[in-house]
Amino acid sequence: MDSFSITSSPKGLALLGSTGSIGTQALDVVREQRGRFRVAVLTAGRQWQLLVQQAQEFRPAAVVINDEFYQEVKAALAGQPETQVLAGAAALTEVVQRPDVVVVLTALVGYAGLAPTVAAIRAGKAIALANKETLVVAGELITKLVQEYGVPLLPVDSEHSAIFQCLAGEAQNPIEKVILTASGGPFRGRSTAELAHITKAQALKHPNWTMGAKITIDSATLMNKGLEVIEAKWLFNLRNDQVDVVVHPQSIVHSLVQFEDGSLKAQLGLPDMKLPIQYALGYPQRLRNDFPRFSFLNYPTLTFEAPDLATFRHLPLAYAAMQRGGTAACVLNAANEVAVAAFLQDQVSFLGMADVVADCLQRVPYLADPTLADYAATDAEARRVATSLL
């Protein structure tokens, strides 16, 4: 564990998904904390031009891009010999094991984050987890590996970061429950009938957060909160009945922990993902910054309400998958990824996404005690079934 202690030398980072919302904000944190971090690895999927710009600025030892854009990136960085250009999924599992990498920020979207996260854990790297699907799909496997290899698992989601911060100094005090807050998305208060003709343009307008398309749609359906419920169970070793959700439209209280004496601790702040990103990358230090500060005078009213589980069916579907365990959450995640992609291509309605997920949970074979290979097979079968339902 010595490599995770506070040192004066820059901390080597591997940013998986550096061109996405979390990745670009992580690089903002690196810029803000000049000299504290060194970018050793950058990876991207399709945004190869932005990856090249990032590589030219941060001069990493390696970059990884999808196979189809390898030649473009290779040519663009030909004059930068210190940066190795790699391509493909296998390269992701290789670069996270580099000796100059101390922390791996996993900000890939969806199931793609699982294999490199497993490789990074086995290589003894600290994990800054922004890819919630890794724990949704294989939470039991990941938590066992983290314990086996003795690496830190540092949550980046604002809600889980809040819980993590609330638990600081509380190691001897059992949790009664955690309460995840949800903004409610752009359609809070709408009826099922009102949601029947929602367009992707409407669903992509989140009231509080700036995020990528997939997570923004998940927030609109409340699936994002469902995935976070499952993630919280595994991150904090909770029973299924210890994770609650409350809708908090202002997104100032990021989550709460209730202890056995009934007292509550909450973490508050402006809705800015750079704060939990910085906390994870800098842990155990809190690093000074010049980000905007929260003032209660600007938010005189904070409100809370129960989620509408009848209208927003994704959240109860996620609870049901968590309750069943095994491969159920893997099916939930894969079906949802297919459904969201189809919605963004106008191939399924807003309400129809929940139908796809529910049908897949019924149709895809269930395994109670899966291996990593079983997860891969289940993910593939769930995607096949979901696609057939469109």
Tab-separated table of C-alpha atoms in Angstrom:
chain	number	residue	atom	x	y	z
A	1	MET	CA	0.000	0.000	0.000
A	2	ASP	CA	3.022	2.314	0.093
A	3	SER	CA	2.325	3.579	-3.440
A	4	PHE	CA	-0.933	5.142	-2.216
A	5	SER	CA	0.632	7.239	0.526
A	6	ILE	CA	1.151	10.970	0.234
A	7	THR	CA	4.334	11.795	-1.670
A	8	SER	CA	5.863	14.929	-3.167
A	9	SER	CA	6.214	13.408	-6.649
A	10	PRO	CA	3.361	13.674	-9.169
A	11	LYS	CA	0.864	10.814	-9.012
A	12	GLY	CA	0.717	8.842	-12.264
A	13	LEU	CA	-2.799	8.627	-13.733
A	14	ALA	CA	-4.410	6.430	-16.360
A	15	LEU	CA	-7.619	8.076	-17.600
A	16	LEU	CA	-9.818	5.507	-19.336
A	17	GLY	CA	-12.358	7.450	-21.364
A	18	SER	CA	-10.475	10.734	-21.367
A	19	THR	CA	-12.611	12.376	-24.064
A	20	GLY	CA	-15.936	11.852	-22.269
A	21	SER	CA	-17.581	14.106	-19.702
A	22	ILE	CA	-15.768	12.617	-16.677
A	23	GLY	CA	-12.460	12.320	-18.525
A	24	THR	CA	-12.389	15.934	-19.723
A	25	GLN	CA	-13.318	17.181	-16.254
A	26	ALA	CA	-10.594	15.008	-14.748
A	27	LEU	CA	-8.113	16.753	-17.020
A	28	ASP	CA	-9.496	20.082	-15.769
A	29	VAL	CA	-8.616	18.891	-12.262
A	30	VAL	CA	-5.096	17.958	-13.428
A	31	ARG	CA	-4.712	21.460	-14.878
A	32	GLU	CA	-6.009	23.032	-11.664
A	33	GLN	CA	-3.657	20.918	-9.531
A	34	ARG	CA	-0.560	21.651	-11.573
A	35	GLY	CA	2.336	19.412	-10.547
A	36	ARG	CA	0.348	17.036	-8.325
A	37	PHE	CA	-0.572	14.600	-11.099
A	38	ARG	CA	1.101	13.249	-14.203
A	39	VAL	CA	-1.011	11.806	-17.003
A	40	ALA	CA	0.584	8.489	-17.976
A	41	VAL	CA	-2.248	7.025	-20.087
A	42	LEU	CA	-5.168	8.458	-22.078
A	43	THR	CA	-7.787	6.351	-23.855
A	44	ALA	CA	-10.765	7.111	-26.084
A	45	GLY	CA	-13.298	5.395	-28.284
A	46	ARG	CA	-14.284	7.446	-31.316
A	47	GLN	CA	-13.214	11.017	-30.499
A	48	TRP	CA	-9.727	10.587	-31.876
A	49	GLN	CA	-9.116	14.265	-32.694
A	50	LEU	CA	-9.770	15.279	-29.078
A	51	LEU	CA	-7.569	12.421	-27.878
A	52	VAL	CA	-4.757	13.755	-30.066
A	53	GLN	CA	-5.199	17.265	-28.621
A	54	GLN	CA	-5.083	15.868	-25.089
A	55	ALA	CA	-1.998	13.797	-25.880
A	56	GLN	CA	-0.223	16.832	-27.324
A	57	GLU	CA	-0.962	18.810	-24.166
A	58	PHE	CA	-0.242	16.167	-21.512
A	59	ARG	CA	2.420	14.061	-23.317
A	60	PRO	CA	1.366	10.675	-21.862
A	61	ALA	CA	3.467	7.535	-22.184
A	62	ALA	CA	0.626	5.764	-24.003
A	63	VAL	CA	-2.717	6.407	-25.677
A	64	VAL	CA	-5.341	3.862	-26.728
A	65	ILE	CA	-7.982	4.371	-29.428
A	66	ASN	CA	-10.516	2.153	-31.204
A	67	ASP	CA	-8.970	0.056	-33.992
A	68	GLU	CA	-10.678	2.000	-36.784
A	69	PHE	CA	-8.942	5.266	-35.819
A	70	TYR	CA	-5.493	3.861	-35.074
A	71	GLN	CA	-3.828	5.131	-38.259
A	72	GLU	CA	-5.197	8.664	-37.801
A	73	VAL	CA	-3.900	8.897	-34.223
A	74	LYS	CA	-0.602	7.260	-35.124
A	75	ALA	CA	-0.023	9.793	-37.908
A	76	ALA	CA	-1.095	12.772	-35.796
A	77	LEU	CA	1.341	11.830	-32.998
A	78	ALA	CA	4.210	10.781	-35.263
A	79	GLY	CA	6.254	13.741	-34.043
A	80	GLN	CA	5.757	12.754	-30.395
A	81	PRO	CA	7.877	9.603	-29.988
A	82	GLU	CA	7.518	9.501	-26.202
A	83	THR	CA	3.815	8.610	-26.624
A	84	GLN	CA	3.077	5.035	-27.673
A	85	VAL	CA	-0.111	4.652	-29.746
A	86	LEU	CA	-2.118	1.471	-29.161
A	87	ALA	CA	-5.547	0.276	-30.274
A	88	GLY	CA	-8.298	-2.095	-29.202
A	89	ALA	CA	-9.826	-3.567	-26.067
A	90	ALA	CA	-6.794	-5.739	-25.273
A	91	ALA	CA	-4.593	-2.642	-25.123
A	92	LEU	CA	-6.821	-1.180	-22.391
A	93	THR	CA	-6.026	-4.095	-20.102
A	94	GLU	CA	-2.315	-3.702	-20.858
A	95	VAL	CA	-1.853	0.024	-20.253
A	96	VAL	CA	-3.483	0.010	-16.818
A	97	GLN	CA	-0.701	-2.305	-15.625
A	98	ARG	CA	2.106	0.120	-16.471
A	99	PRO	CA	4.514	0.691	-13.536
A	100	ASP	CA	4.191	4.485	-13.856
A	101	VAL	CA	0.421	4.300	-13.206
A	102	VAL	CA	-0.697	4.701	-9.584
A	103	VAL	CA	-4.410	5.527	-10.042
A	104	VAL	CA	-6.708	4.287	-12.805
A	105	LEU	CA	-9.765	6.463	-13.425
A	106	THR	CA	-12.300	4.194	-15.115
A	107	ALA	CA	-14.641	6.536	-16.978
A	108	LEU	CA	-15.552	4.219	-19.846
A	109	VAL	CA	-19.263	3.945	-20.623
A	110	GLY	CA	-21.031	0.688	-19.817
A	111	TYR	CA	-19.824	-2.908	-19.752
A	112	ALA	CA	-16.577	-1.979	-21.558
A	113	GLY	CA	-15.128	-0.835	-18.228
A	114	LEU	CA	-15.178	-4.270	-16.589
A	115	ALA	CA	-12.121	-6.011	-18.109
A	116	PRO	CA	-9.632	-3.119	-17.714
A	117	THR	CA	-10.844	-2.519	-14.146
A	118	VAL	CA	-10.204	-6.172	-13.277
A	119	ALA	CA	-6.739	-5.953	-14.869
A	120	ALA	CA	-5.928	-2.766	-12.938
A	121	ILE	CA	-6.975	-4.307	-9.617
A	122	ARG	CA	-4.846	-7.378	-10.273
A	123	ALA	CA	-1.931	-5.052	-11.063
A	124	GLY	CA	-2.341	-3.404	-7.658
A	125	LYS	CA	-3.562	-0.017	-8.879
A	126	ALA	CA	-5.888	2.295	-6.972
A	127	ILE	CA	-9.248	2.492	-8.758
A	128	ALA	CA	-11.122	5.786	-9.105
A	129	LEU	CA	-14.441	4.333	-10.231
A	130	ALA	CA	-16.648	6.436	-12.506
A	131	ASN	CA	-17.877	3.380	-14.437
A	132	LYS	CA	-20.746	2.257	-12.223
A	133	GLU	CA	-21.634	-0.564	-14.611
A	134	THR	CA	-18.525	-2.459	-13.474
A	135	LEU	CA	-20.038	-2.934	-10.012
A	136	VAL	CA	-23.575	-3.332	-11.346
A	137	VAL	CA	-22.538	-6.195	-13.614
A	138	ALA	CA	-19.965	-7.928	-11.396
A	139	GLY	CA	-20.110	-6.345	-7.955
A	140	GLU	CA	-19.397	-9.526	-6.014
A	141	LEU	CA	-16.394	-10.380	-8.205
A	142	ILE	CA	-14.931	-6.854	-8.069
A	143	THR	CA	-15.285	-6.457	-4.310
A	144	LYS	CA	-13.611	-9.820	-3.729
A	145	LEU	CA	-10.716	-8.833	-6.010
A	146	VAL	CA	-10.299	-5.452	-4.291
A	147	GLN	CA	-10.077	-7.207	-0.936
A	148	GLU	CA	-7.722	-9.878	-2.264
A	149	TYR	CA	-5.287	-7.372	-3.814
A	150	GLY	CA	-5.644	-4.724	-1.115
A	151	VAL	CA	-6.251	-1.792	-3.451
A	152	PRO	CA	-8.345	1.323	-2.770
A	153	LEU	CA	-11.701	1.513	-4.577
A	154	LEU	CA	-12.515	5.223	-4.655
A	155	PRO	CA	-15.990	6.214	-5.897
A	156	VAL	CA	-16.289	9.098	-8.365
A	157	ASP	CA	-20.084	9.257	-8.756
A	158	SER	CA	-21.194	12.284	-6.740
A	159	GLU	CA	-23.617	10.207	-4.646
A	160	HIS	CA	-21.138	7.488	-3.753
A	161	SER	CA	-18.369	10.006	-3.162
A	162	ALA	CA	-20.730	11.738	-0.720
A	163	ILE	CA	-21.340	8.490	1.168
A	164	PHE	CA	-17.606	7.719	1.152
A	165	GLN	CA	-16.886	11.146	2.639
A	166	CYS	CA	-19.643	10.786	5.248
A	167	LEU	CA	-18.098	7.490	6.378
A	168	ALA	CA	-14.681	9.041	7.045
A	169	GLY	CA	-13.884	8.444	10.721
A	170	GLU	CA	-16.909	6.152	11.168
A	171	ALA	CA	-15.219	2.765	10.688
A	172	GLN	CA	-16.453	1.451	14.061
A	173	ASN	CA	-20.023	2.707	13.628
A	174	PRO	CA	-22.390	0.418	11.699
A	175	ILE	CA	-24.537	1.927	8.961
A	176	GLU	CA	-28.298	1.682	9.373
A	177	LYS	CA	-28.888	2.788	5.767
A	178	VAL	CA	-27.656	5.089	3.035
A	179	ILE	CA	-29.912	7.524	1.181
A	180	LEU	CA	-29.031	8.321	-2.414
A	181	THR	CA	-30.394	11.601	-3.705
A	182	ALA	CA	-31.774	11.959	-7.230
A	183	SER	CA	-32.571	15.167	-9.088
A	184	GLY	CA	-35.617	13.492	-10.612
A	185	GLY	CA	-34.373	14.400	-14.084
A	186	PRO	CA	-36.152	16.658	-16.594
A	187	PHE	CA	-39.486	14.823	-16.293
A	188	ARG	CA	-40.046	14.860	-12.538
A	189	GLY	CA	-43.760	15.086	-11.828
A	190	ARG	CA	-44.840	14.007	-15.315
A	191	SER	CA	-47.463	11.271	-15.757
A	192	THR	CA	-47.056	8.142	-17.874
A	193	ALA	CA	-49.338	9.671	-20.480
A	194	GLU	CA	-47.162	12.795	-20.645
A	195	LEU	CA	-44.055	10.672	-21.185
A	196	ALA	CA	-45.504	8.723	-24.106
A	197	HIS	CA	-44.186	11.113	-26.755
A	198	ILE	CA	-40.957	12.371	-25.168
A	199	THR	CA	-38.183	13.052	-27.699
A	200	LYS	CA	-34.475	12.482	-27.268
A	201	ALA	CA	-33.893	16.255	-27.449
A	202	GLN	CA	-36.146	16.723	-24.418
A	203	ALA	CA	-34.558	13.811	-22.545
A	204	LEU	CA	-31.046	15.139	-23.131
A	205	LYS	CA	-31.770	18.402	-21.251
A	206	HIS	CA	-30.819	17.595	-17.659
A	207	PRO	CA	-31.781	20.397	-15.232
A	208	ASN	CA	-28.629	20.333	-13.080
A	209	TRP	CA	-25.778	18.230	-14.458
A	210	THR	CA	-23.734	18.279	-17.673
A	211	MET	CA	-23.088	14.675	-18.654
A	212	GLY	CA	-22.694	12.382	-21.646
A	213	ALA	CA	-25.738	11.289	-23.656
A	214	LYS	CA	-26.056	7.795	-22.172
A	215	ILE	CA	-25.981	8.830	-18.514
A	216	THR	CA	-28.274	11.797	-19.250
A	217	ILE	CA	-30.925	9.464	-20.677
A	218	ASP	CA	-30.422	7.123	-17.717
A	219	SER	CA	-31.023	10.078	-15.398
A	220	ALA	CA	-34.239	10.941	-17.241
A	221	THR	CA	-35.581	7.373	-16.784
A	222	LEU	CA	-34.164	7.029	-13.226
A	223	MET	CA	-32.178	3.997	-14.416
A	224	ASN	CA	-29.049	5.889	-13.431
A	225	LYS	CA	-30.318	5.913	-9.852
A	226	GLY	CA	-31.136	2.225	-10.096
A	227	LEU	CA	-27.596	1.454	-11.211
A	228	GLU	CA	-26.284	3.612	-8.364
A	229	VAL	CA	-28.381	1.674	-5.848
A	230	ILE	CA	-26.703	-1.568	-6.947
A	231	GLU	CA	-23.299	0.118	-6.974
A	232	ALA	CA	-23.813	1.390	-3.415
A	233	LYS	CA	-24.698	-2.101	-2.180
A	234	TRP	CA	-21.326	-3.437	-3.323
A	235	LEU	CA	-19.184	-0.383	-2.549
A	236	PHE	CA	-20.303	-0.179	1.061
A	237	ASN	CA	-21.093	-3.849	1.771
A	238	LEU	CA	-24.794	-3.244	2.394
A	239	ARG	CA	-27.880	-5.402	2.468
A	240	ASN	CA	-30.471	-4.781	-0.228
A	241	ASP	CA	-32.796	-3.087	2.274
A	242	GLN	CA	-30.144	-0.596	3.386
A	243	VAL	CA	-30.185	1.535	0.221
A	244	ASP	CA	-32.924	4.162	-0.155
A	245	VAL	CA	-33.558	6.809	-2.813
A	246	VAL	CA	-35.066	10.257	-2.291
A	247	VAL	CA	-35.707	12.856	-4.996
A	248	HIS	CA	-33.941	16.161	-4.281
A	249	PRO	CA	-34.433	18.504	-7.271
A	250	GLN	CA	-31.761	21.047	-6.282
A	251	SER	CA	-28.902	18.477	-6.341
A	252	ILE	CA	-27.139	20.150	-3.405
A	253	VAL	CA	-27.309	17.295	-0.889
A	254	HIS	CA	-25.396	14.625	-2.776
A	255	SER	CA	-26.319	11.736	-0.440
A	256	LEU	CA	-26.674	10.842	3.226
A	257	VAL	CA	-25.704	8.120	5.692
A	258	GLN	CA	-27.887	7.173	8.647
A	259	PHE	CA	-26.203	5.436	11.582
A	260	GLU	CA	-27.605	3.074	14.190
A	261	ASP	CA	-28.294	5.916	16.629
A	262	GLY	CA	-30.558	7.564	14.042
A	263	SER	CA	-28.234	10.462	13.285
A	264	LEU	CA	-27.646	11.479	9.676
A	265	LYS	CA	-24.530	12.792	7.949
A	266	ALA	CA	-24.837	14.477	4.559
A	267	GLN	CA	-22.336	15.852	2.064
A	268	LEU	CA	-23.362	19.065	0.315
A	269	GLY	CA	-21.981	21.124	-2.536
A	270	LEU	CA	-22.724	22.618	-5.909
A	271	PRO	CA	-23.519	20.110	-8.691
A	272	ASP	CA	-20.004	19.975	-10.117
A	273	MET	CA	-18.397	16.625	-10.967
A	274	LYS	CA	-14.900	18.065	-10.653
A	275	LEU	CA	-15.284	17.961	-6.859
A	276	PRO	CA	-15.769	14.172	-6.483
A	277	ILE	CA	-13.225	13.564	-9.253
A	278	GLN	CA	-10.624	15.632	-7.399
A	279	TYR	CA	-11.439	13.940	-4.089
A	280	ALA	CA	-10.875	10.495	-5.606
A	281	LEU	CA	-7.673	11.419	-7.437
A	282	GLY	CA	-6.204	13.256	-4.464
A	283	TYR	CA	-7.349	10.869	-1.723
A	284	PRO	CA	-6.582	10.845	1.178
A	285	GLN	CA	-5.826	14.565	0.830
A	286	ARG	CA	-8.404	17.277	0.219
A	287	LEU	CA	-6.762	19.529	-2.341
A	288	ARG	CA	-7.244	23.267	-2.402
A	289	ASN	CA	-8.947	24.639	-5.514
A	290	ASP	CA	-10.648	27.736	-6.892
A	291	PHE	CA	-13.937	26.082	-7.858
A	292	PRO	CA	-17.151	28.049	-7.092
A	293	ARG	CA	-18.348	27.729	-3.496
A	294	PHE	CA	-21.849	26.793	-2.320
A	295	SER	CA	-23.834	29.303	-0.265
A	296	PHE	CA	-27.048	28.521	1.580
A	297	LEU	CA	-28.172	32.079	0.846
A	298	ASN	CA	-28.387	31.194	-2.838
A	299	TYR	CA	-30.423	28.049	-2.045
A	300	PRO	CA	-32.842	29.052	0.745
A	301	THR	CA	-35.106	26.060	0.040
A	302	LEU	CA	-34.018	22.444	-0.305
A	303	THR	CA	-36.819	19.974	-0.993
A	304	PHE	CA	-37.168	16.192	-0.869
A	305	GLU	CA	-39.813	13.768	-2.132
A	306	ALA	CA	-40.338	10.074	-2.855
A	307	PRO	CA	-39.538	8.795	-6.365
A	308	ASP	CA	-42.519	7.910	-8.591
A	309	LEU	CA	-41.926	4.176	-9.014
A	310	ALA	CA	-45.105	3.594	-11.024
A	311	THR	CA	-44.167	6.076	-13.759
A	312	PHE	CA	-40.396	5.588	-13.738
A	313	ARG	CA	-40.236	1.787	-13.977
A	314	HIS	CA	-36.469	1.518	-14.401
A	315	LEU	CA	-35.811	2.126	-10.706
A	316	PRO	CA	-37.981	-0.751	-9.412
A	317	LEU	CA	-36.553	-2.990	-12.157
A	318	ALA	CA	-33.061	-2.243	-10.792
A	319	TYR	CA	-34.159	-2.998	-7.224
A	320	ALA	CA	-35.617	-6.316	-8.416
A	321	ALA	CA	-32.386	-7.233	-10.209
A	322	MET	CA	-30.356	-6.401	-7.105
A	323	GLN	CA	-32.678	-8.517	-4.982
A	324	ARG	CA	-32.300	-11.517	-7.309
A	325	GLY	CA	-28.510	-11.250	-7.562
A	326	GLY	CA	-26.436	-13.506	-9.826
A	327	THR	CA	-26.536	-12.394	-13.459
A	328	ALA	CA	-29.761	-10.378	-13.123
A	329	ALA	CA	-28.021	-7.011	-12.858
A	330	CYS	CA	-25.765	-7.932	-15.790
A	331	VAL	CA	-28.899	-8.503	-17.901
A	332	LEU	CA	-30.420	-5.265	-16.609
A	333	ASN	CA	-27.345	-3.271	-17.608
A	334	ALA	CA	-26.877	-4.827	-21.053
A	335	ALA	CA	-30.548	-4.489	-21.982
A	336	ASN	CA	-30.541	-0.892	-20.824
A	337	GLU	CA	-27.435	-0.030	-22.867
A	338	VAL	CA	-29.105	-1.435	-25.990
A	339	ALA	CA	-32.383	0.342	-25.216
A	340	VAL	CA	-30.729	3.720	-24.618
A	341	ALA	CA	-28.711	3.447	-27.838
A	342	ALA	CA	-31.920	2.592	-29.703
A	343	PHE	CA	-33.761	5.547	-28.134
A	344	LEU	CA	-30.974	7.884	-29.232
A	345	GLN	CA	-31.437	6.504	-32.769
A	346	ASP	CA	-35.244	6.960	-32.608
A	347	GLN	CA	-35.763	3.167	-32.695
A	348	VAL	CA	-37.717	2.868	-29.439
A	349	SER	CA	-39.911	5.221	-27.408
A	350	PHE	CA	-38.992	6.731	-24.060
A	351	LEU	CA	-41.402	4.423	-22.213
A	352	GLY	CA	-40.498	1.511	-24.474
A	353	MET	CA	-36.992	1.371	-23.001
A	354	ALA	CA	-38.389	-0.026	-19.737
A	355	ASP	CA	-40.318	-2.677	-21.694
A	356	VAL	CA	-37.089	-3.869	-23.340
A	357	VAL	CA	-35.325	-4.156	-19.985
A	358	ALA	CA	-38.248	-5.923	-18.291
A	359	ASP	CA	-38.617	-8.430	-21.141
A	360	CYS	CA	-34.890	-9.228	-21.121
A	361	LEU	CA	-34.950	-9.906	-17.387
A	362	GLN	CA	-37.636	-12.505	-18.077
A	363	ARG	CA	-36.099	-14.071	-21.198
A	364	VAL	CA	-32.321	-14.232	-20.627
A	365	PRO	CA	-31.177	-17.356	-18.716
A	366	TYR	CA	-30.242	-16.661	-15.100
A	367	LEU	CA	-27.120	-17.878	-13.282
A	368	ALA	CA	-26.914	-17.609	-9.502
A	369	ASP	CA	-23.128	-17.929	-9.104
A	370	PRO	CA	-21.470	-16.589	-12.283
A	371	THR	CA	-17.804	-16.467	-13.243
A	372	LEU	CA	-16.221	-13.660	-15.257
A	373	ALA	CA	-16.771	-15.750	-18.401
A	374	ASP	CA	-20.436	-16.200	-17.435
A	375	TYR	CA	-20.843	-12.440	-17.139
A	376	ALA	CA	-19.407	-11.998	-20.637
A	377	ALA	CA	-21.734	-14.637	-22.082
A	378	THR	CA	-24.761	-13.198	-20.262
A	379	ASP	CA	-23.939	-9.685	-21.448
A	380	ALA	CA	-23.744	-10.884	-25.062
A	381	GLU	CA	-27.010	-12.863	-24.823
A	382	ALA	CA	-28.851	-9.960	-23.169
A	383	ARG	CA	-27.735	-7.634	-25.952
A	384	ARG	CA	-28.889	-10.131	-28.572
A	385	VAL	CA	-32.304	-10.513	-26.932
A	386	ALA	CA	-32.707	-6.763	-26.386
A	387	THR	CA	-31.869	-6.046	-30.019
A	388	SER	CA	-34.431	-8.614	-31.155
A	389	LEU	CA	-37.108	-6.812	-29.155
A	390	LEU	CA	-36.649	-3.464	-30.890
